[in-house]
Amino acid sequence: MNISQFVLASRPIGLPTSDNFRLEKISLGELKENEVLLKSWYISVDPYMRGRMNSVKSYAASFEVDQPIKGGILAKVIESKSKSVLAGDVVVGTLPWATYSIEKADNLRKVDVQKIPPGYYLGILGMPGITAYFGMMEICKPVKGDTVVISGAAGAVGIVAGQIAKLQGTRVIGIAGSDEKCRLLKEQFGFDEAINYKTSKSIRKELAILCPEGVDAYFDNVGGEITEAVAANLDFHARIALCGQISQYNNAKPYVGYSILPHLLTRSVLLQGFIVSNYSTRFGEAVSHLTQWLNEGKLKYTETILDGFDKLPDAFLGLFSGKNQGKMLIKTE
Ligand SMILES: NC(=O)c1ccc[n+]([C@@H]2O[C@H](COP(=O)([O-])OP(=O)(O)OC[C@H]3O[C@@H](n4cnc5c(N)ncnc54)[C@H](OP(=O)(O)O)[C@@H]3O)[C@@H](O)[C@H]2O)c1
């Protein structure tokens, strides 16, 4: 069987381009015992994949040049040599960016797409939602009356993190990259305020006006100047969940900003970096809360879905210019 796949053509320096990816046609082998043939249906693109394009050792292994890119995929089982995963099932796994693939059934998780939109298993009920849940509940630890700030607020993680903070009785301020995203945060996702960091004359001053008593918790998805502006507005004993630093992922040279450390010191701030996999033994707890809130209408979600397998590099690159609202996905059919 002939299939298409994207491989890493070269390692990017700075912002990746479509030249860093190559579309190839290959032939798939035969199914062995306990394996299934999968047709990719929804494919996730995520900012952390930028780090995997480098050769630097990190928490996630590097992609190899000339080898397929791998990521979160929702797929239909076309054929099965497994007793636990059958033809017709829909599954989630870490799979190659390919139209079809062969995988061991043990590496896949079956999901029910009758009542839940399929892409949600790669978003609010998948890695981004789980990240938002643990970063907010375990590190930001919001309590009623707190003021919570979220950067990257209109993305896959941020939209969920902000709504979880609202559910705890807090006042939530989102920071995002367009007026349209800020409007969406307030009108559809219940954020109290939103700042467009691309047009703001001073994020630090805007925050000072919006948070006269200071920021109690900060969920950081972006780092850089936005984080510096939030740091200047932190209250005593504030908590920072260091989730992502997307503003820095394409820097060829290390960023040298002004140090936020004096603010953290003088205000006794607790800052904790985390990787969602730190909580892998508790994923079930997060998914069960997120599912319940979703079913009760307490959480809402949105996706930006591009049609066509060949759009994968565009979708990935779009993350770095804010082309997505909520989860960025590719739909193959
Ligand atoms: N620690 C973990 O385990 C973990 C797990 C998942 C994700 N993350 C991190 O969490 C962050 C959000 O991930 P996500 O999946 O929710 O991505 P996302 O928000 O859906 O997509 C990325 C967004 O980042 C914003 N952005 C891009 N470049 C930026 C810049 N230079 N400055 C400020 N904002 C910028 C864009 O929105 P705007 O229009 O607002 O610019 C874009 O839509 C990422 O940093 C990611 O690496 C960490």
PDB file of N, CA and C and ligand atoms in Angstrom, residues 46-48 127-128 131 152 155-158 175-178 181 197-198 221-222 226 242-247 249 274-276 319-324 326-327, ligand 1:
ATOM      1  N   ASP A  46       1.718  21.092  17.476  1.00  0.00           N
ATOM      2  CA  ASP A  46       1.924  21.657  18.816  1.00  0.00           C
ATOM      3  C   ASP A  46       3.252  22.393  18.882  1.00  0.00           C
ATOM      4  N   PRO A  47       3.280  23.504  19.655  1.00  0.00           N
ATOM      5  CA  PRO A  47       4.520  24.289  19.747  1.00  0.00           C
ATOM      6  C   PRO A  47       5.735  23.484  20.208  1.00  0.00           C
ATOM      7  N   TYR A  48       5.538  22.484  21.103  1.00  0.00           N
ATOM      8  CA  TYR A  48       6.706  21.745  21.619  1.00  0.00           C
ATOM      9  C   TYR A  48       7.452  21.017  20.492  1.00  0.00           C
ATOM     10  N   MET A 127      -3.648  16.309  25.455  1.00  0.00           N
ATOM     11  CA  MET A 127      -2.465  16.885  26.101  1.00  0.00           C
ATOM     12  C   MET A 127      -2.642  18.365  26.496  1.00  0.00           C
ATOM     13  N   PRO A 128      -3.179  19.245  25.605  1.00  0.00           N
ATOM     14  CA  PRO A 128      -3.286  20.658  26.015  1.00  0.00           C
ATOM     15  C   PRO A 128      -4.232  20.868  27.202  1.00  0.00           C
ATOM     16  N   THR A 131      -2.650  19.660  30.378  1.00  0.00           N
ATOM     17  CA  THR A 131      -1.612  20.624  30.784  1.00  0.00           C
ATOM     18  C   THR A 131      -2.251  21.809  31.513  1.00  0.00           C
ATOM     19  N   GLY A 152      -0.726  33.774  26.143  1.00  0.00           N
ATOM     20  CA  GLY A 152      -1.110  32.774  25.130  1.00  0.00           C
ATOM     21  C   GLY A 152      -2.538  32.332  25.396  1.00  0.00           C
ATOM     22  N   GLY A 155      -5.059  30.259  22.978  1.00  0.00           N
ATOM     23  CA  GLY A 155      -4.572  29.029  22.353  1.00  0.00           C
ATOM     24  C   GLY A 155      -5.164  27.780  22.973  1.00  0.00           C
ATOM     25  N   ALA A 156      -4.647  26.643  22.540  1.00  0.00           N
ATOM     26  CA  ALA A 156      -5.180  25.332  22.946  1.00  0.00           C
ATOM     27  C   ALA A 156      -5.158  25.140  24.456  1.00  0.00           C
ATOM     28  N   VAL A 157      -4.066  25.570  25.094  1.00  0.00           N
ATOM     29  CA  VAL A 157      -3.919  25.425  26.550  1.00  0.00           C
ATOM     30  C   VAL A 157      -4.571  26.608  27.271  1.00  0.00           C
ATOM     31  N   GLY A 158      -4.282  27.821  26.791  1.00  0.00           N
ATOM     32  CA  GLY A 158      -4.688  29.037  27.499  1.00  0.00           C
ATOM     33  C   GLY A 158      -6.184  29.167  27.685  1.00  0.00           C
ATOM     34  N   ILE A 175      -4.047  37.433  27.883  1.00  0.00           N
ATOM     35  CA  ILE A 175      -3.200  38.228  26.978  1.00  0.00           C
ATOM     36  C   ILE A 175      -3.097  37.441  25.681  1.00  0.00           C
ATOM     37  N   ALA A 176      -3.474  38.088  24.572  1.00  0.00           N
ATOM     38  CA  ALA A 176      -3.485  37.393  23.275  1.00  0.00           C
ATOM     39  C   ALA A 176      -3.141  38.376  22.164  1.00  0.00           C
ATOM     40  N   GLY A 177      -2.970  37.845  20.936  1.00  0.00           N
ATOM     41  CA  GLY A 177      -2.351  38.612  19.859  1.00  0.00           C
ATOM     42  C   GLY A 177      -3.265  39.289  18.858  1.00  0.00           C
ATOM     43  N   SER A 178      -4.569  39.418  19.139  1.00  0.00           N
ATOM     44  CA  SER A 178      -5.429  40.193  18.233  1.00  0.00           C
ATOM     45  C   SER A 178      -6.690  40.639  18.965  1.00  0.00           C
ATOM     46  N   LYS A 181      -9.234  37.842  19.000  1.00  0.00           N
ATOM     47  CA  LYS A 181      -9.000  36.842  20.052  1.00  0.00           C
ATOM     48  C   LYS A 181      -9.439  37.394  21.415  1.00  0.00           C
ATOM     49  N   TYR A 197      -1.567  42.078  23.129  1.00  0.00           N
ATOM     50  CA  TYR A 197      -0.162  42.460  23.368  1.00  0.00           C
ATOM     51  C   TYR A 197       0.490  43.067  22.139  1.00  0.00           C
ATOM     52  N   LYS A 198      -0.119  42.861  20.967  1.00  0.00           N
ATOM     53  CA  LYS A 198       0.498  43.406  19.751  1.00  0.00           C
ATOM     54  C   LYS A 198       0.197  44.903  19.582  1.00  0.00           C
ATOM     55  N   ASN A 221       2.436  30.959  29.102  1.00  0.00           N
ATOM     56  CA  ASN A 221       2.616  30.145  27.898  1.00  0.00           C
ATOM     57  C   ASN A 221       3.651  30.721  26.945  1.00  0.00           C
ATOM     58  N   VAL A 222       4.093  31.974  27.198  1.00  0.00           N
ATOM     59  CA  VAL A 222       4.873  32.632  26.145  1.00  0.00           C
ATOM     60  C   VAL A 222       6.246  33.177  26.561  1.00  0.00           C
ATOM     61  N   ILE A 226       6.252  39.750  27.610  1.00  0.00           N
ATOM     62  CA  ILE A 226       4.926  39.650  28.244  1.00  0.00           C
ATOM     63  C   ILE A 226       5.096  39.213  29.697  1.00  0.00           C
ATOM     64  N   LEU A 242       5.027  27.903  34.971  1.00  0.00           N
ATOM     65  CA  LEU A 242       5.820  28.126  33.758  1.00  0.00           C
ATOM     66  C   LEU A 242       5.538  26.965  32.806  1.00  0.00           C
ATOM     67  N   CYS A 243       4.587  27.202  31.919  1.00  0.00           N
ATOM     68  CA  CYS A 243       4.108  26.126  31.039  1.00  0.00           C
ATOM     69  C   CYS A 243       4.836  26.143  29.698  1.00  0.00           C
ATOM     70  N   GLY A 244       4.972  27.334  29.101  1.00  0.00           N
ATOM     71  CA  GLY A 244       5.591  27.423  27.772  1.00  0.00           C
ATOM     72  C   GLY A 244       6.300  28.743  27.587  1.00  0.00           C
ATOM     73  N   GLN A 245       7.152  28.812  26.581  1.00  0.00           N
ATOM     74  CA  GLN A 245       7.948  30.016  26.299  1.00  0.00           C
ATOM     75  C   GLN A 245       7.958  30.237  24.787  1.00  0.00           C
ATOM     76  N   ILE A 246       6.790  30.205  24.177  1.00  0.00           N
ATOM     77  CA  ILE A 246       6.767  30.171  22.702  1.00  0.00           C
ATOM     78  C   ILE A 246       7.456  31.380  22.074  1.00  0.00           C
ATOM     79  N   SER A 247       7.492  32.508  22.772  1.00  0.00           N
ATOM     80  CA  SER A 247       8.146  33.681  22.167  1.00  0.00           C
ATOM     81  C   SER A 247       9.652  33.457  22.006  1.00  0.00           C
ATOM     82  N   TYR A 249      11.059  30.181  21.272  1.00  0.00           N
ATOM     83  CA  TYR A 249      11.407  28.899  20.632  1.00  0.00           C
ATOM     84  C   TYR A 249      12.209  29.071  19.339  1.00  0.00           C
ATOM     85  N   PHE A 274       6.983  23.151  34.551  1.00  0.00           N
ATOM     86  CA  PHE A 274       6.455  21.783  34.570  1.00  0.00           C
ATOM     87  C   PHE A 274       6.268  21.267  33.152  1.00  0.00           C
ATOM     88  N   ILE A 275       6.305  19.954  33.044  1.00  0.00           N
ATOM     89  CA  ILE A 275       6.002  19.250  31.799  1.00  0.00           C
ATOM     90  C   ILE A 275       4.803  18.370  32.128  1.00  0.00           C
ATOM     91  N   VAL A 276       3.829  18.350  31.244  1.00  0.00           N
ATOM     92  CA  VAL A 276       2.576  17.650  31.554  1.00  0.00           C
ATOM     93  C   VAL A 276       2.821  16.190  31.958  1.00  0.00           C
ATOM     94  N   LEU A 319       1.313  28.377  14.061  1.00  0.00           N
ATOM     95  CA  LEU A 319       1.309  28.530  15.524  1.00  0.00           C
ATOM     96  C   LEU A 319       2.181  29.702  15.951  1.00  0.00           C
ATOM     97  N   PHE A 320       3.221  29.972  15.159  1.00  0.00           N
ATOM     98  CA  PHE A 320       4.190  30.997  15.559  1.00  0.00           C
ATOM     99  C   PHE A 320       3.787  32.400  15.090  1.00  0.00           C
ATOM    100  N   SER A 321       2.699  32.472  14.324  1.00  0.00           N
ATOM    101  CA  SER A 321       2.184  33.804  13.966  1.00  0.00           C
ATOM    102  C   SER A 321       0.731  33.939  14.409  1.00  0.00           C
ATOM    103  N   GLY A 322       0.319  33.061  15.319  1.00  0.00           N
ATOM    104  CA  GLY A 322      -1.013  33.210  15.926  1.00  0.00           C
ATOM    105  C   GLY A 322      -2.170  32.959  14.977  1.00  0.00           C
ATOM    106  N   LYS A 323      -2.006  32.043  14.006  1.00  0.00           N
ATOM    107  CA  LYS A 323      -3.088  31.784  13.042  1.00  0.00           C
ATOM    108  C   LYS A 323      -4.249  31.007  13.672  1.00  0.00           C
ATOM    109  N   ASN A 324      -4.023  30.460  14.872  1.00  0.00           N
ATOM    110  CA  ASN A 324      -5.065  29.615  15.488  1.00  0.00           C
ATOM    111  C   ASN A 324      -5.816  30.323  16.600  1.00  0.00           C
ATOM    112  N   GLY A 326      -7.813  28.656  19.753  1.00  0.00           N
ATOM    113  CA  GLY A 326      -7.969  27.320  20.326  1.00  0.00           C
ATOM    114  C   GLY A 326      -7.006  26.357  19.673  1.00  0.00           C
ATOM    115  N   LYS A 327      -7.412  25.103  19.574  1.00  0.00           N
ATOM    116  CA  LYS A 327      -6.491  24.046  19.097  1.00  0.00           C
ATOM    117  C   LYS A 327      -6.325  24.073  17.582  1.00  0.00           C
TER     118      LYS A 327
HETATM  119  N1  LIG B   1       4.691  22.302  29.813  1.00  0.00           N
HETATM  120  C1  LIG B   1       3.984  21.474  29.054  1.00  0.00           C
HETATM  121  O1  LIG B   1       3.893  20.264  29.316  1.00  0.00           O
HETATM  122  C2  LIG B   1       3.264  22.014  27.871  1.00  0.00           C
HETATM  123  C3  LIG B   1       2.244  21.283  27.241  1.00  0.00           C
HETATM  124  C4  LIG B   1       1.563  21.882  26.171  1.00  0.00           C
HETATM  125  C5  LIG B   1       1.935  23.154  25.728  1.00  0.00           C
HETATM  126  N2  LIG B   1       2.955  23.796  26.344  1.00  0.00           N
HETATM  127  C6  LIG B   1       3.352  25.152  25.945  1.00  0.00           C
HETATM  128  O2  LIG B   1       2.237  25.985  26.173  1.00  0.00           O
HETATM  129  C7  LIG B   1       2.222  27.049  25.208  1.00  0.00           C
HETATM  130  C8  LIG B   1       0.876  27.060  24.508  1.00  0.00           C
HETATM  131  O3  LIG B   1       0.717  25.852  23.782  1.00  0.00           O
HETATM  132  P1  LIG B   1      -0.603  25.628  22.913  1.00  0.00           P
HETATM  133  O4  LIG B   1      -0.625  24.225  22.471  1.00  0.00           O
HETATM  134  O5  LIG B   1      -1.758  26.174  23.668  1.00  0.00           O
HETATM  135  O6  LIG B   1      -0.307  26.546  21.645  1.00  0.00           O
HETATM  136  P2  LIG B   1      -1.306  27.590  21.016  1.00  0.00           P
HETATM  137  O7  LIG B   1      -1.527  28.642  22.050  1.00  0.00           O
HETATM  138  O8  LIG B   1      -2.520  26.891  20.562  1.00  0.00           O
HETATM  139  O9  LIG B   1      -0.545  28.190  19.768  1.00  0.00           O
HETATM  140  C9  LIG B   1       0.513  29.032  19.936  1.00  0.00           C
HETATM  141  C10 LIG B   1       0.055  30.496  20.188  1.00  0.00           C
HETATM  142  O10 LIG B   1       1.143  31.201  20.735  1.00  0.00           O
HETATM  143  C11 LIG B   1       1.028  32.567  20.431  1.00  0.00           C
HETATM  144  N3  LIG B   1       2.345  33.067  20.070  1.00  0.00           N
HETATM  145  C12 LIG B   1       3.126  32.689  19.043  1.00  0.00           C
HETATM  146  N4  LIG B   1       4.269  33.381  19.030  1.00  0.00           N
HETATM  147  C13 LIG B   1       4.193  34.243  20.086  1.00  0.00           C
HETATM  148  C14 LIG B   1       5.066  35.243  20.595  1.00  0.00           C
HETATM  149  N5  LIG B   1       6.264  35.497  20.034  1.00  0.00           N
HETATM  150  N6  LIG B   1       4.676  35.952  21.685  1.00  0.00           N
HETATM  151  C15 LIG B   1       3.477  35.715  22.259  1.00  0.00           C
HETATM  152  N7  LIG B   1       2.608  34.776  21.817  1.00  0.00           N
HETATM  153  C16 LIG B   1       2.974  34.066  20.745  1.00  0.00           C
HETATM  154  C17 LIG B   1       0.058  32.673  19.255  1.00  0.00           C
HETATM  155  O11 LIG B   1      -1.114  33.356  19.695  1.00  0.00           O
HETATM  156  P3  LIG B   1      -1.213  34.973  19.679  1.00  0.00           P
HETATM  157  O12 LIG B   1      -2.101  35.326  18.540  1.00  0.00           O
HETATM  158  O13 LIG B   1      -1.791  35.278  21.016  1.00  0.00           O
HETATM  159  O14 LIG B   1       0.186  35.506  19.501  1.00  0.00           O
HETATM  160  C18 LIG B   1      -0.290  31.222  18.913  1.00  0.00           C
HETATM  161  O15 LIG B   1      -1.637  31.074  18.543  1.00  0.00           O
HETATM  162  C19 LIG B   1       3.406  26.785  24.289  1.00  0.00           C
HETATM  163  O16 LIG B   1       4.498  27.546  24.735  1.00  0.00           O
HETATM  164  C20 LIG B   1       3.687  25.317  24.471  1.00  0.00           C
HETATM  165  O17 LIG B   1       5.022  24.985  24.185  1.00  0.00           O
HETATM  166  C21 LIG B   1       3.619  23.261  27.405  1.00  0.00           C
END
